[in-house]
DNA sequence: CGACTAATTGATCCAGTTCAATTCATGTGG
DNA sequence: CCACATGAATTGAACTGGATCAATTAGTCG
């Protein structure tokens, strides 16, 4: 999943700089991707359907308009690692191999917009800002993957679950949604394969968090965060359960 | 670490190529990064010294000329995750946060060339190919991080060690070095923190591989691969120890 | 309502950790 | 050049967090 901008945060240093003066006739200005996407084909995907599979030709890049997506790798023996979840506003399918490296499966009914990869690379060859945006997006995703690596390599089961819930809560905050209520469109199995744990462990850790009054679970797809600070201390390894 | 080309595989447009003639006034041609780097400041770093730390301002991008580097994240409580190792030809320090997200430590005496980040972003704003190359490099690194994620999340200790040795062997093959002999410039502790295991487990797994006649360990920094196929079957989960 | 799938909970097990010695390298000063 | 100091690696024994196996229980969809 990718951020390819959107947000109005001009924070990142290098970047993107004043666009004026870059507006050359042929290439669209910055934001061209979004503009192109807006004109792109809409695709509806039913829950559980795959959008693409590892090994498929990378013909298109997609932006998620609605619904949640699970991106994963799987071995012949069935072991699966969920790499990321993508939500509305995220881009999926970017990369520079001619083939997708991941499987992308809709967790619920999904609406996408698609852009042919060839179009994207043609535009990027003309507009330096577009290439830079793509670079920025990949850098962002790389940073997320590195954090995830830390979580899986070093944290305990309880810490991993706490990190996971916090990440969803923070995403809500960024999108101006309630950070105190987290919806889980994925199954326990998806969470387990994301965190390198089993469904039983996920379930037990959620129960422990509930008993510690840190969260509440009204339905199994809906987490209320009762004590965000405790959750952060847990995620940071400053506390245990 | 990043590949931003190097190797004599003409596939990527700007292979190392002759540097002469690249000095064009406004925007350097493709391969500009390498050319600029060639003119960049050289920096020598002693073994165990840090090149930069997480949180430092990202003022420069580096290319490794000689020596090996360990890139890691660390928590206040001392838990450490090694994210990657960088070797000659790799770039380190790329990214779009204003601050480094990783610590970079020399594992042995290292020689680097550096390019100010500001220069790089200025050039990339003019030359679409440069931005695209940076995108490509990040995409490559992201793919590697995702593989690493799978390894740590799903594979057993023996499989992880096998994957690690295979990755080094394949790197050798790419660089036209002997894929049958792998040098380990890092300590067992670095390997352990890279694979999410302990030094004892690394040691035990290497011993098991040695007893199974899959590798030989003449010195603890030098691995001879005796049975590459067995190693690959192990890494792929098709065999056990 | 009944059938099926997802989630929870409990009991047992085991891969990898932790703790504790050795052993092996490497470098340093006499 | 050797003896000794120091940190790295190996090896062994005991322990444990999370996995596995095994029922229930709770949702959800025809």
PDB file of C-alpha atoms in Angstrom, chain B residues 59-236:
ATOM      1  CA  UNK B  59      22.253  15.538   4.857  1.00  0.00           C
ATOM      2  CA  UNK B  60      24.017  13.063   2.599  1.00  0.00           C
ATOM      3  CA  UNK B  61      23.499   9.939   0.570  1.00  0.00           C
ATOM      4  CA  UNK B  62      26.404   7.486   0.479  1.00  0.00           C
ATOM      5  CA  UNK B  63      27.701   4.865  -1.851  1.00  0.00           C
ATOM      6  CA  UNK B  64      29.758   2.098  -0.331  1.00  0.00           C
ATOM      7  CA  UNK B  65      33.116   1.802  -2.089  1.00  0.00           C
ATOM      8  CA  UNK B  66      34.711  -0.766   0.202  1.00  0.00           C
ATOM      9  CA  UNK B  67      33.816  -2.612   3.380  1.00  0.00           C
ATOM     10  CA  UNK B  68      30.526  -3.848   4.828  1.00  0.00           C
ATOM     11  CA  UNK B  69      27.921  -1.908   6.784  1.00  0.00           C
ATOM     12  CA  UNK B  70      25.198  -2.942   9.187  1.00  0.00           C
ATOM     13  CA  UNK B  71      21.882  -1.033   9.122  1.00  0.00           C
ATOM     14  CA  UNK B  72      19.766  -1.448  12.223  1.00  0.00           C
ATOM     15  CA  UNK B  73      17.036  -0.119  14.488  1.00  0.00           C
ATOM     16  CA  UNK B  74      17.282  -0.278  18.241  1.00  0.00           C
ATOM     17  CA  UNK B  75      14.888   0.169  21.168  1.00  0.00           C
ATOM     18  CA  UNK B  76      15.700   1.907  24.436  1.00  0.00           C
ATOM     19  CA  UNK B  77      15.695  -1.486  26.174  1.00  0.00           C
ATOM     20  CA  UNK B  78      18.436  -2.728  23.860  1.00  0.00           C
ATOM     21  CA  UNK B  79      16.448  -4.940  21.511  1.00  0.00           C
ATOM     22  CA  UNK B  80      17.936  -4.510  18.092  1.00  0.00           C
ATOM     23  CA  UNK B  81      16.731  -5.450  14.629  1.00  0.00           C
ATOM     24  CA  UNK B  82      19.298  -5.517  11.858  1.00  0.00           C
ATOM     25  CA  UNK B  83      17.435  -4.374   8.764  1.00  0.00           C
ATOM     26  CA  UNK B  84      20.088  -4.994   6.167  1.00  0.00           C
ATOM     27  CA  UNK B  85      23.776  -5.242   5.383  1.00  0.00           C
ATOM     28  CA  UNK B  86      25.314  -2.961   2.742  1.00  0.00           C
ATOM     29  CA  UNK B  87      28.263  -3.882   0.549  1.00  0.00           C
ATOM     30  CA  UNK B  88      30.395  -2.156  -2.075  1.00  0.00           C
ATOM     31  CA  UNK B  89      28.176  -0.763  -4.806  1.00  0.00           C
ATOM     32  CA  UNK B  90      25.187  -0.305  -2.482  1.00  0.00           C
ATOM     33  CA  UNK B  91      23.719   3.074  -1.640  1.00  0.00           C
ATOM     34  CA  UNK B  92      22.722   3.956   1.891  1.00  0.00           C
ATOM     35  CA  UNK B  93      20.914   6.926   3.344  1.00  0.00           C
ATOM     36  CA  UNK B  94      18.232   7.284   0.696  1.00  0.00           C
ATOM     37  CA  UNK B  95      14.701   7.982   1.852  1.00  0.00           C
ATOM     38  CA  UNK B  96      12.394  10.926   2.110  1.00  0.00           C
ATOM     39  CA  UNK B  97      12.120  11.687   5.797  1.00  0.00           C
ATOM     40  CA  UNK B  98      14.243  14.642   6.809  1.00  0.00           C
ATOM     41  CA  UNK B  99      15.915  12.322   9.335  1.00  0.00           C
ATOM     42  CA  UNK B 100      17.531   8.933   9.026  1.00  0.00           C
ATOM     43  CA  UNK B 101      15.366   6.086  10.255  1.00  0.00           C
ATOM     44  CA  UNK B 102      18.234   3.654  10.726  1.00  0.00           C
ATOM     45  CA  UNK B 103      21.648   3.455  12.330  1.00  0.00           C
ATOM     46  CA  UNK B 104      24.510   2.642   9.978  1.00  0.00           C
ATOM     47  CA  UNK B 105      27.602   1.048  11.486  1.00  0.00           C
ATOM     48  CA  UNK B 106      30.782  -0.069   9.739  1.00  0.00           C
ATOM     49  CA  UNK B 107      31.483  -3.764  10.330  1.00  0.00           C
ATOM     50  CA  UNK B 108      35.046  -3.336   9.098  1.00  0.00           C
ATOM     51  CA  UNK B 109      37.052  -0.424   7.699  1.00  0.00           C
ATOM     52  CA  UNK B 110      34.800   1.236   5.129  1.00  0.00           C
ATOM     53  CA  UNK B 111      35.313   3.702   2.326  1.00  0.00           C
ATOM     54  CA  UNK B 112      32.336   5.765   1.179  1.00  0.00           C
ATOM     55  CA  UNK B 113      31.525   8.442  -1.311  1.00  0.00           C
ATOM     56  CA  UNK B 114      28.947  10.975  -0.294  1.00  0.00           C
ATOM     57  CA  UNK B 115      26.519  13.207  -2.134  1.00  0.00           C
ATOM     58  CA  UNK B 116      24.594  15.984  -0.382  1.00  0.00           C
ATOM     59  CA  UNK B 117      20.905  15.130  -0.269  1.00  0.00           C
ATOM     60  CA  UNK B 118      20.101  18.625  -1.496  1.00  0.00           C
ATOM     61  CA  UNK B 119      22.186  18.103  -4.612  1.00  0.00           C
ATOM     62  CA  UNK B 120      20.460  14.830  -5.300  1.00  0.00           C
ATOM     63  CA  UNK B 121      16.979  16.274  -5.026  1.00  0.00           C
ATOM     64  CA  UNK B 122      17.961  19.251  -7.178  1.00  0.00           C
ATOM     65  CA  UNK B 123      19.236  16.959  -9.896  1.00  0.00           C
ATOM     66  CA  UNK B 124      16.239  14.674  -9.617  1.00  0.00           C
ATOM     67  CA  UNK B 125      13.939  17.639 -10.096  1.00  0.00           C
ATOM     68  CA  UNK B 126      15.448  18.164 -13.518  1.00  0.00           C
ATOM     69  CA  UNK B 127      16.207  14.707 -14.758  1.00  0.00           C
ATOM     70  CA  UNK B 128      13.195  12.406 -14.787  1.00  0.00           C
ATOM     71  CA  UNK B 129      15.446   9.391 -15.315  1.00  0.00           C
ATOM     72  CA  UNK B 130      17.222  10.040 -12.059  1.00  0.00           C
ATOM     73  CA  UNK B 131      13.997  10.126 -10.082  1.00  0.00           C
ATOM     74  CA  UNK B 132      12.909   6.957 -11.788  1.00  0.00           C
ATOM     75  CA  UNK B 133      16.186   5.259 -10.921  1.00  0.00           C
ATOM     76  CA  UNK B 134      15.737   6.253  -7.314  1.00  0.00           C
ATOM     77  CA  UNK B 135      12.217   4.865  -7.438  1.00  0.00           C
ATOM     78  CA  UNK B 136      13.518   1.663  -8.939  1.00  0.00           C
ATOM     79  CA  UNK B 137      16.168   1.357  -6.263  1.00  0.00           C
ATOM     80  CA  UNK B 138      13.625   1.857  -3.492  1.00  0.00           C
ATOM     81  CA  UNK B 139      11.282  -0.650  -5.125  1.00  0.00           C
ATOM     82  CA  UNK B 140      14.112  -3.142  -5.161  1.00  0.00           C
ATOM     83  CA  UNK B 141      14.883  -2.538  -1.541  1.00  0.00           C
ATOM     84  CA  UNK B 142      11.209  -2.791  -0.631  1.00  0.00           C
ATOM     85  CA  UNK B 143      10.997  -6.167  -2.332  1.00  0.00           C
ATOM     86  CA  UNK B 144      13.998  -7.317  -0.309  1.00  0.00           C
ATOM     87  CA  UNK B 145      12.424  -6.076   2.930  1.00  0.00           C
ATOM     88  CA  UNK B 146       9.220  -7.955   2.083  1.00  0.00           C
ATOM     89  CA  UNK B 147      11.154 -11.169   1.519  1.00  0.00           C
ATOM     90  CA  UNK B 148      12.929 -10.620   4.803  1.00  0.00           C
ATOM     91  CA  UNK B 149       9.550 -10.115   6.456  1.00  0.00           C
ATOM     92  CA  UNK B 150       8.397 -13.461   5.146  1.00  0.00           C
ATOM     93  CA  UNK B 151      11.548 -15.134   6.382  1.00  0.00           C
ATOM     94  CA  UNK B 152      11.285 -13.758   9.884  1.00  0.00           C
ATOM     95  CA  UNK B 153       7.532 -14.189  10.152  1.00  0.00           C
ATOM     96  CA  UNK B 154       7.196 -17.703   8.801  1.00  0.00           C
ATOM     97  CA  UNK B 155      10.434 -19.646   8.603  1.00  0.00           C
ATOM     98  CA  UNK B 156      12.079 -21.853  11.236  1.00  0.00           C
ATOM     99  CA  UNK B 157      15.533 -21.098  12.608  1.00  0.00           C
ATOM    100  CA  UNK B 158      17.239 -23.571  10.266  1.00  0.00           C
ATOM    101  CA  UNK B 159      15.364 -22.156   7.261  1.00  0.00           C
ATOM    102  CA  UNK B 160      16.292 -18.602   8.200  1.00  0.00           C
ATOM    103  CA  UNK B 161      19.979 -19.412   8.421  1.00  0.00           C
ATOM    104  CA  UNK B 162      19.815 -21.285   5.113  1.00  0.00           C
ATOM    105  CA  UNK B 163      18.082 -18.281   3.479  1.00  0.00           C
ATOM    106  CA  UNK B 164      20.716 -15.973   4.869  1.00  0.00           C
ATOM    107  CA  UNK B 165      23.626 -17.994   3.517  1.00  0.00           C
ATOM    108  CA  UNK B 166      21.893 -18.423   0.166  1.00  0.00           C
ATOM    109  CA  UNK B 167      21.293 -14.691  -0.125  1.00  0.00           C
ATOM    110  CA  UNK B 168      25.004 -14.025   0.418  1.00  0.00           C
ATOM    111  CA  UNK B 169      25.926 -16.734  -2.057  1.00  0.00           C
ATOM    112  CA  UNK B 170      23.590 -15.274  -4.683  1.00  0.00           C
ATOM    113  CA  UNK B 171      25.020 -11.820  -4.115  1.00  0.00           C
ATOM    114  CA  UNK B 172      28.448 -13.288  -4.811  1.00  0.00           C
ATOM    115  CA  UNK B 173      27.171 -14.843  -8.006  1.00  0.00           C
ATOM    116  CA  UNK B 174      25.751 -11.493  -9.130  1.00  0.00           C
ATOM    117  CA  UNK B 175      29.100  -9.848  -8.485  1.00  0.00           C
ATOM    118  CA  UNK B 176      31.019 -12.582 -10.280  1.00  0.00           C
ATOM    119  CA  UNK B 177      32.538 -13.804  -7.067  1.00  0.00           C
ATOM    120  CA  UNK B 178      32.601 -17.420  -5.973  1.00  0.00           C
ATOM    121  CA  UNK B 179      29.078 -18.350  -4.850  1.00  0.00           C
ATOM    122  CA  UNK B 180      30.534 -21.399  -3.119  1.00  0.00           C
ATOM    123  CA  UNK B 181      32.440 -19.372  -0.563  1.00  0.00           C
ATOM    124  CA  UNK B 182      30.668 -16.884   1.676  1.00  0.00           C
ATOM    125  CA  UNK B 183      32.521 -14.436   3.883  1.00  0.00           C
ATOM    126  CA  UNK B 184      30.730 -13.211   7.008  1.00  0.00           C
ATOM    127  CA  UNK B 185      32.053  -9.769   7.921  1.00  0.00           C
ATOM    128  CA  UNK B 186      29.383  -9.513  10.615  1.00  0.00           C
ATOM    129  CA  UNK B 187      29.316 -11.169  14.038  1.00  0.00           C
ATOM    130  CA  UNK B 188      26.912 -13.911  15.125  1.00  0.00           C
ATOM    131  CA  UNK B 189      25.126 -11.216  17.069  1.00  0.00           C
ATOM    132  CA  UNK B 190      24.524  -9.213  13.881  1.00  0.00           C
ATOM    133  CA  UNK B 191      23.228 -12.310  12.115  1.00  0.00           C
ATOM    134  CA  UNK B 192      21.020 -13.156  15.084  1.00  0.00           C
ATOM    135  CA  UNK B 193      19.509  -9.675  15.179  1.00  0.00           C
ATOM    136  CA  UNK B 194      19.031  -9.795  11.415  1.00  0.00           C
ATOM    137  CA  UNK B 195      17.138 -13.096  11.578  1.00  0.00           C
ATOM    138  CA  UNK B 196      15.226 -12.504  14.808  1.00  0.00           C
ATOM    139  CA  UNK B 197      17.097 -15.277  16.635  1.00  0.00           C
ATOM    140  CA  UNK B 198      19.841 -15.519  19.294  1.00  0.00           C
ATOM    141  CA  UNK B 199      23.565 -16.029  18.761  1.00  0.00           C
ATOM    142  CA  UNK B 200      23.305 -19.483  20.328  1.00  0.00           C
ATOM    143  CA  UNK B 201      20.673 -20.530  17.815  1.00  0.00           C
ATOM    144  CA  UNK B 202      22.771 -19.219  14.908  1.00  0.00           C
ATOM    145  CA  UNK B 203      25.730 -21.137  16.187  1.00  0.00           C
ATOM    146  CA  UNK B 204      23.747 -24.339  16.653  1.00  0.00           C
ATOM    147  CA  UNK B 205      22.213 -24.130  13.181  1.00  0.00           C
ATOM    148  CA  UNK B 206      25.599 -23.575  11.550  1.00  0.00           C
ATOM    149  CA  UNK B 207      26.887 -26.590  13.438  1.00  0.00           C
ATOM    150  CA  UNK B 208      23.929 -28.662  12.240  1.00  0.00           C
ATOM    151  CA  UNK B 209      24.564 -27.570   8.659  1.00  0.00           C
ATOM    152  CA  UNK B 210      28.196 -28.529   9.090  1.00  0.00           C
ATOM    153  CA  UNK B 211      27.342 -31.960  10.479  1.00  0.00           C
ATOM    154  CA  UNK B 212      24.918 -32.480   7.593  1.00  0.00           C
ATOM    155  CA  UNK B 213      27.834 -31.772   5.223  1.00  0.00           C
ATOM    156  CA  UNK B 214      25.886 -28.900   3.682  1.00  0.00           C
ATOM    157  CA  UNK B 215      28.494 -26.314   4.630  1.00  0.00           C
ATOM    158  CA  UNK B 216      31.991 -26.187   5.982  1.00  0.00           C
ATOM    159  CA  UNK B 217      33.268 -23.660   8.530  1.00  0.00           C
ATOM    160  CA  UNK B 218      37.007 -23.321   8.349  1.00  0.00           C
ATOM    161  CA  UNK B 219      37.002 -20.090  10.279  1.00  0.00           C
ATOM    162  CA  UNK B 220      33.918 -18.653  11.879  1.00  0.00           C
ATOM    163  CA  UNK B 221      33.869 -15.864   9.282  1.00  0.00           C
ATOM    164  CA  UNK B 222      34.177 -18.160   6.286  1.00  0.00           C
ATOM    165  CA  UNK B 223      31.452 -20.506   5.070  1.00  0.00           C
ATOM    166  CA  UNK B 224      32.035 -22.975   2.270  1.00  0.00           C
ATOM    167  CA  UNK B 225      28.865 -24.195   0.655  1.00  0.00           C
ATOM    168  CA  UNK B 226      29.288 -27.905  -0.007  1.00  0.00           C
ATOM    169  CA  UNK B 227      25.729 -28.702  -1.093  1.00  0.00           C
ATOM    170  CA  UNK B 228      23.909 -25.730  -2.536  1.00  0.00           C
ATOM    171  CA  UNK B 229      20.899 -27.783  -3.557  1.00  0.00           C
ATOM    172  CA  UNK B 230      20.386 -29.069  -0.046  1.00  0.00           C
ATOM    173  CA  UNK B 231      20.672 -25.501   1.204  1.00  0.00           C
ATOM    174  CA  UNK B 232      18.004 -24.379  -1.238  1.00  0.00           C
ATOM    175  CA  UNK B 233      15.690 -27.218  -0.300  1.00  0.00           C
ATOM    176  CA  UNK B 234      16.137 -26.288   3.330  1.00  0.00           C
ATOM    177  CA  UNK B 235      15.471 -22.608   2.686  1.00  0.00           C
ATOM    178  CA  UNK B 236      12.355 -23.493   0.704  1.00  0.00           C
TER     179      UNK B 236
END
